[in-house]
């Protein structure tokens, strides 16, 4: 069964999700990866407003490929999430509802999801062509000079993901993946 | 002596980059489809997504992955041919044109420490040259993604750890990487030589057509044993748990110093983009 989620995300709906659940997101998500996070934190550290509201919103760790003519966006799969682990807890504390990326993350992110009722969602890495088809519009809203690392507002429809970390502190990643 | 105009190299590289970016090699797609039947739940969803992604990329010419990689080229140059022109410049010209025309993401920084130094055309490629018999030029090309490259490593093992030590080290590296390098993986293993030689061998190993065993029976047996050990870890597709952690293991060996056992492990994600052409 696939759970439908819309943005801005309702914390109560997130609380019902469990690690391993399949979800589809419809609404707005914001792309941001390494360089954009550095810029966002410069704003936070100097008390300035961010280019988008965090409350109930979703950050997608993604640096899309260029948009071909007639398409909403180029190839647009997730990048590896752990590189943004130093940033995620503070953004969750400020109201961010979800991040989307790939791969396991540090315990600090898992704990922040539990503390702030937020989630980490896993999209299928390397499925950039399929995921691009679920993006119906894209607009760069900050840092165009960063090229593929700019912050873009994406309109998504039934964007598929798997719950990686839920609000109860569970993880989809097998703890028993180890030496046989 | 056969004359080869470097313009042909440029045109060939251009075609190989585009083909690699949109079309998953047949053996990789077949391996994903075979492995899919072994999986259930979320792991099966992931595998079905990957097979469907390959279909969409091939039919719509949207790159398989938004990380369109850094281009690695192994060029085998026949001794009896003469290249007129600058081979490196010719390869880079093909790369630059393909990344622009193909709507491929440009992911190369001129200076590793300057995040604002994107070269704008995904050049330069990393080029490895070897001399071979004959008068042909053989090009192997792979756009290599950053996520799987980041989980790759060279380890200078103590020789006494032997064969089992090599297997254990590969397994540990794959488990440490978890979902980050986008499993199911193709593992390129370079064994022997020096630190640098092992690294190049491990890259050369992922250029081999998927699942083709080493011609050396002992090495082929090592490949099978590493594959079995890796798939027993339970890391699974995208690290979410499952049977399919790697699709294939390719091992390349080279003689080495009595004091050394160099081991390089190059992780290749499931988007195992590799194309080859002979000129």
PDB file of N, CA and C in Angstrom, chain A residues 87-143:
ATOM      1  N   UNK A  87      23.819  19.596   8.510  1.00  0.00           N
ATOM      2  CA  UNK A  87      22.846  20.676   8.361  1.00  0.00           C
ATOM      3  C   UNK A  87      21.423  20.283   8.757  1.00  0.00           C
ATOM      4  N   UNK A  88      21.077  19.012   8.548  1.00  0.00           N
ATOM      5  CA  UNK A  88      19.667  18.596   8.641  1.00  0.00           C
ATOM      6  C   UNK A  88      19.040  18.828  10.014  1.00  0.00           C
ATOM      7  N   UNK A  89      19.706  18.490  11.145  1.00  0.00           N
ATOM      8  CA  UNK A  89      19.012  18.635  12.431  1.00  0.00           C
ATOM      9  C   UNK A  89      18.517  20.062  12.701  1.00  0.00           C
ATOM     10  N   UNK A  90      19.337  21.055  12.372  1.00  0.00           N
ATOM     11  CA  UNK A  90      18.909  22.443  12.645  1.00  0.00           C
ATOM     12  C   UNK A  90      17.722  22.827  11.768  1.00  0.00           C
ATOM     13  N   UNK A  91      17.704  22.337  10.527  1.00  0.00           N
ATOM     14  CA  UNK A  91      16.576  22.656   9.637  1.00  0.00           C
ATOM     15  C   UNK A  91      15.298  21.973  10.118  1.00  0.00           C
ATOM     16  N   UNK A  92      15.430  20.724  10.594  1.00  0.00           N
ATOM     17  CA  UNK A  92      14.260  20.040  11.173  1.00  0.00           C
ATOM     18  C   UNK A  92      13.754  20.831  12.385  1.00  0.00           C
ATOM     19  N   UNK A  93      14.674  21.341  13.217  1.00  0.00           N
ATOM     20  CA  UNK A  93      14.290  22.101  14.419  1.00  0.00           C
ATOM     21  C   UNK A  93      13.525  23.361  14.043  1.00  0.00           C
ATOM     22  N   UNK A  94      13.825  23.892  12.843  1.00  0.00           N
ATOM     23  CA  UNK A  94      13.154  25.120  12.391  1.00  0.00           C
ATOM     24  C   UNK A  94      11.853  24.827  11.643  1.00  0.00           C
ATOM     25  N   UNK A  95      11.439  23.551  11.602  1.00  0.00           N
ATOM     26  CA  UNK A  95      10.125  23.245  11.039  1.00  0.00           C
ATOM     27  C   UNK A  95      10.114  22.404   9.785  1.00  0.00           C
ATOM     28  N   UNK A  96      11.295  22.147   9.208  1.00  0.00           N
ATOM     29  CA  UNK A  96      11.348  21.304   8.008  1.00  0.00           C
ATOM     30  C   UNK A  96      10.700  19.947   8.298  1.00  0.00           C
ATOM     31  N   UNK A  97       9.795  19.508   7.405  1.00  0.00           N
ATOM     32  CA  UNK A  97       9.041  18.274   7.664  1.00  0.00           C
ATOM     33  C   UNK A  97       9.751  17.031   7.137  1.00  0.00           C
ATOM     34  N   UNK A  98      10.476  17.183   6.036  1.00  0.00           N
ATOM     35  CA  UNK A  98      11.069  15.992   5.425  1.00  0.00           C
ATOM     36  C   UNK A  98      12.268  16.366   4.567  1.00  0.00           C
ATOM     37  N   UNK A  99      13.211  15.435   4.484  1.00  0.00           N
ATOM     38  CA  UNK A  99      14.275  15.519   3.492  1.00  0.00           C
ATOM     39  C   UNK A  99      14.167  14.264   2.633  1.00  0.00           C
ATOM     40  N   UNK A 100      14.579  14.401   1.374  1.00  0.00           N
ATOM     41  CA  UNK A 100      14.583  13.247   0.461  1.00  0.00           C
ATOM     42  C   UNK A 100      16.000  13.080  -0.073  1.00  0.00           C
ATOM     43  N   UNK A 101      16.531  11.871   0.036  1.00  0.00           N
ATOM     44  CA  UNK A 101      17.874  11.598  -0.479  1.00  0.00           C
ATOM     45  C   UNK A 101      18.052  10.114  -0.654  1.00  0.00           C
ATOM     46  N   UNK A 102      19.315   9.676  -0.602  1.00  0.00           N
ATOM     47  CA  UNK A 102      19.575   8.240  -0.671  1.00  0.00           C
ATOM     48  C   UNK A 102      20.672   7.877   0.320  1.00  0.00           C
ATOM     49  N   UNK A 103      20.613   6.657   0.832  1.00  0.00           N
ATOM     50  CA  UNK A 103      21.643   6.139   1.725  1.00  0.00           C
ATOM     51  C   UNK A 103      21.369   6.429   3.193  1.00  0.00           C
ATOM     52  N   UNK A 104      22.036   5.625   4.041  1.00  0.00           N
ATOM     53  CA  UNK A 104      21.889   5.769   5.488  1.00  0.00           C
ATOM     54  C   UNK A 104      22.557   7.063   5.947  1.00  0.00           C
ATOM     55  N   UNK A 105      22.153   7.544   7.132  1.00  0.00           N
ATOM     56  CA  UNK A 105      22.691   8.816   7.642  1.00  0.00           C
ATOM     57  C   UNK A 105      23.150   8.645   9.086  1.00  0.00           C
ATOM     58  N   UNK A 106      23.654   9.723   9.647  1.00  0.00           N
ATOM     59  CA  UNK A 106      24.173   9.641  11.011  1.00  0.00           C
ATOM     60  C   UNK A 106      23.031   9.608  12.032  1.00  0.00           C
ATOM     61  N   UNK A 107      23.360   9.125  13.223  1.00  0.00           N
ATOM     62  CA  UNK A 107      22.360   9.009  14.282  1.00  0.00           C
ATOM     63  C   UNK A 107      21.755  10.370  14.635  1.00  0.00           C
ATOM     64  N   UNK A 108      22.521  11.445  14.464  1.00  0.00           N
ATOM     65  CA  UNK A 108      21.995  12.775  14.822  1.00  0.00           C
ATOM     66  C   UNK A 108      20.776  13.131  13.969  1.00  0.00           C
ATOM     67  N   UNK A 109      20.759  12.670  12.721  1.00  0.00           N
ATOM     68  CA  UNK A 109      19.616  12.958  11.843  1.00  0.00           C
ATOM     69  C   UNK A 109      18.412  12.116  12.276  1.00  0.00           C
ATOM     70  N   UNK A 110      18.691  10.856  12.602  1.00  0.00           N
ATOM     71  CA  UNK A 110      17.606   9.964  13.037  1.00  0.00           C
ATOM     72  C   UNK A 110      16.968  10.500  14.327  1.00  0.00           C
ATOM     73  N   UNK A 111      17.820  10.966  15.230  1.00  0.00           N
ATOM     74  CA  UNK A 111      17.306  11.518  16.494  1.00  0.00           C
ATOM     75  C   UNK A 111      16.528  12.804  16.268  1.00  0.00           C
ATOM     76  N   UNK A 112      16.990  13.629  15.327  1.00  0.00           N
ATOM     77  CA  UNK A 112      16.277  14.880  15.038  1.00  0.00           C
ATOM     78  C   UNK A 112      14.895  14.585  14.458  1.00  0.00           C
ATOM     79  N   UNK A 113      14.793  13.544  13.627  1.00  0.00           N
ATOM     80  CA  UNK A 113      13.483  13.168  13.070  1.00  0.00           C
ATOM     81  C   UNK A 113      12.532  12.818  14.205  1.00  0.00           C
ATOM     82  N   UNK A 114      13.029  12.076  15.183  1.00  0.00           N
ATOM     83  CA  UNK A 114      12.193  11.676  16.314  1.00  0.00           C
ATOM     84  C   UNK A 114      11.819  12.899  17.163  1.00  0.00           C
ATOM     85  N   UNK A 115      12.803  13.738  17.446  1.00  0.00           N
ATOM     86  CA  UNK A 115      12.563  14.895  18.323  1.00  0.00           C
ATOM     87  C   UNK A 115      11.574  15.885  17.709  1.00  0.00           C
ATOM     88  N   UNK A 116      11.670  16.095  16.400  1.00  0.00           N
ATOM     89  CA  UNK A 116      10.857  17.152  15.785  1.00  0.00           C
ATOM     90  C   UNK A 116       9.703  16.609  14.946  1.00  0.00           C
ATOM     91  N   UNK A 117       9.445  15.307  15.023  1.00  0.00           N
ATOM     92  CA  UNK A 117       8.302  14.727  14.309  1.00  0.00           C
ATOM     93  C   UNK A 117       8.451  14.809  12.803  1.00  0.00           C
ATOM     94  N   UNK A 118       9.680  14.679  12.339  1.00  0.00           N
ATOM     95  CA  UNK A 118       9.956  14.802  10.902  1.00  0.00           C
ATOM     96  C   UNK A 118      10.400  13.450  10.349  1.00  0.00           C
ATOM     97  N   UNK A 119      10.618  13.389   9.040  1.00  0.00           N
ATOM     98  CA  UNK A 119      11.027  12.128   8.414  1.00  0.00           C
ATOM     99  C   UNK A 119      12.168  12.359   7.425  1.00  0.00           C
ATOM    100  N   UNK A 120      12.919  11.285   7.192  1.00  0.00           N
ATOM    101  CA  UNK A 120      13.886  11.230   6.086  1.00  0.00           C
ATOM    102  C   UNK A 120      13.348  10.213   5.100  1.00  0.00           C
ATOM    103  N   UNK A 121      13.149  10.636   3.875  1.00  0.00           N
ATOM    104  CA  UNK A 121      12.598   9.764   2.840  1.00  0.00           C
ATOM    105  C   UNK A 121      13.701   9.369   1.860  1.00  0.00           C
ATOM    106  N   UNK A 122      13.644   8.130   1.407  1.00  0.00           N
ATOM    107  CA  UNK A 122      14.638   7.613   0.465  1.00  0.00           C
ATOM    108  C   UNK A 122      13.990   7.499  -0.913  1.00  0.00           C
ATOM    109  N   UNK A 123      14.576   8.180  -1.887  1.00  0.00           N
ATOM    110  CA  UNK A 123      14.154   7.978  -3.276  1.00  0.00           C
ATOM    111  C   UNK A 123      15.169   7.023  -3.908  1.00  0.00           C
ATOM    112  N   UNK A 124      14.777   6.380  -4.988  1.00  0.00           N
ATOM    113  CA  UNK A 124      15.658   5.382  -5.596  1.00  0.00           C
ATOM    114  C   UNK A 124      16.775   6.085  -6.364  1.00  0.00           C
ATOM    115  N   UNK A 125      18.001   5.935  -5.870  1.00  0.00           N
ATOM    116  CA  UNK A 125      19.156   6.540  -6.514  1.00  0.00           C
ATOM    117  C   UNK A 125      19.374   5.954  -7.895  1.00  0.00           C
ATOM    118  N   UNK A 126      19.775   6.796  -8.814  1.00  0.00           N
ATOM    119  CA  UNK A 126      20.027   6.315 -10.165  1.00  0.00           C
ATOM    120  C   UNK A 126      18.777   6.101 -10.995  1.00  0.00           C
ATOM    121  N   UNK A 127      17.638   6.586 -10.472  1.00  0.00           N
ATOM    122  CA  UNK A 127      16.387   6.487 -11.236  1.00  0.00           C
ATOM    123  C   UNK A 127      15.975   7.884 -11.709  1.00  0.00           C
ATOM    124  N   UNK A 128      16.972   8.642 -12.168  1.00  0.00           N
ATOM    125  CA  UNK A 128      16.748  10.048 -12.509  1.00  0.00           C
ATOM    126  C   UNK A 128      15.774  10.273 -13.645  1.00  0.00           C
ATOM    127  N   UNK A 129      15.735   9.349 -14.602  1.00  0.00           N
ATOM    128  CA  UNK A 129      14.814   9.518 -15.735  1.00  0.00           C
ATOM    129  C   UNK A 129      13.371   9.298 -15.281  1.00  0.00           C
ATOM    130  N   UNK A 130      13.161   8.263 -14.466  1.00  0.00           N
ATOM    131  CA  UNK A 130      11.818   7.956 -13.958  1.00  0.00           C
ATOM    132  C   UNK A 130      11.321   9.067 -13.036  1.00  0.00           C
ATOM    133  N   UNK A 131      12.186   9.523 -12.123  1.00  0.00           N
ATOM    134  CA  UNK A 131      11.761  10.536 -11.158  1.00  0.00           C
ATOM    135  C   UNK A 131      11.486  11.878 -11.844  1.00  0.00           C
ATOM    136  N   UNK A 132      12.233  12.178 -12.921  1.00  0.00           N
ATOM    137  CA  UNK A 132      11.999  13.431 -13.650  1.00  0.00           C
ATOM    138  C   UNK A 132      10.581  13.486 -14.215  1.00  0.00           C
ATOM    139  N   UNK A 133      10.028  12.319 -14.542  1.00  0.00           N
ATOM    140  CA  UNK A 133       8.670  12.290 -15.102  1.00  0.00           C
ATOM    141  C   UNK A 133       7.613  12.658 -14.062  1.00  0.00           C
ATOM    142  N   UNK A 134       7.980  12.614 -12.776  1.00  0.00           N
ATOM    143  CA  UNK A 134       7.030  12.985 -11.712  1.00  0.00           C
ATOM    144  C   UNK A 134       7.154  14.461 -11.328  1.00  0.00           C
ATOM    145  N   UNK A 135       8.021  15.184 -12.010  1.00  0.00           N
ATOM    146  CA  UNK A 135       8.179  16.625 -11.774  1.00  0.00           C
ATOM    147  C   UNK A 135       7.448  17.352 -12.901  1.00  0.00           C
ATOM    148  N   UNK A 136       6.475  18.191 -12.527  1.00  0.00           N
ATOM    149  CA  UNK A 136       5.682  18.838 -13.581  1.00  0.00           C
ATOM    150  C   UNK A 136       6.113  20.271 -13.835  1.00  0.00           C
ATOM    151  N   UNK A 137       6.857  20.875 -12.883  1.00  0.00           N
ATOM    152  CA  UNK A 137       7.364  22.230 -13.092  1.00  0.00           C
ATOM    153  C   UNK A 137       8.588  22.444 -12.221  1.00  0.00           C
ATOM    154  N   UNK A 138       9.501  23.300 -12.699  1.00  0.00           N
ATOM    155  CA  UNK A 138      10.721  23.586 -11.936  1.00  0.00           C
ATOM    156  C   UNK A 138      11.112  25.038 -12.160  1.00  0.00           C
ATOM    157  N   UNK A 139      11.462  25.720 -11.056  1.00  0.00           N
ATOM    158  CA  UNK A 139      11.867  27.115 -11.164  1.00  0.00           C
ATOM    159  C   UNK A 139      12.989  27.367 -10.165  1.00  0.00           C
ATOM    160  N   UNK A 140      14.111  27.908 -10.652  1.00  0.00           N
ATOM    161  CA  UNK A 140      15.213  28.257  -9.754  1.00  0.00           C
ATOM    162  C   UNK A 140      14.801  29.479  -8.944  1.00  0.00           C
ATOM    163  N   UNK A 141      14.880  29.360  -7.599  1.00  0.00           N
ATOM    164  CA  UNK A 141      14.465  30.495  -6.762  1.00  0.00           C
ATOM    165  C   UNK A 141      15.635  31.128  -6.004  1.00  0.00           C
ATOM    166  N   UNK A 142      16.806  30.481  -6.004  1.00  0.00           N
ATOM    167  CA  UNK A 142      17.953  31.078  -5.318  1.00  0.00           C
ATOM    168  C   UNK A 142      19.247  30.470  -5.837  1.00  0.00           C
ATOM    169  N   UNK A 143      20.288  31.295  -5.825  1.00  0.00           N
ATOM    170  CA  UNK A 143      21.661  30.873  -6.157  1.00  0.00           C
ATOM    171  C   UNK A 143      21.785  30.261  -7.556  1.00  0.00           C
TER     172      UNK A 143
END
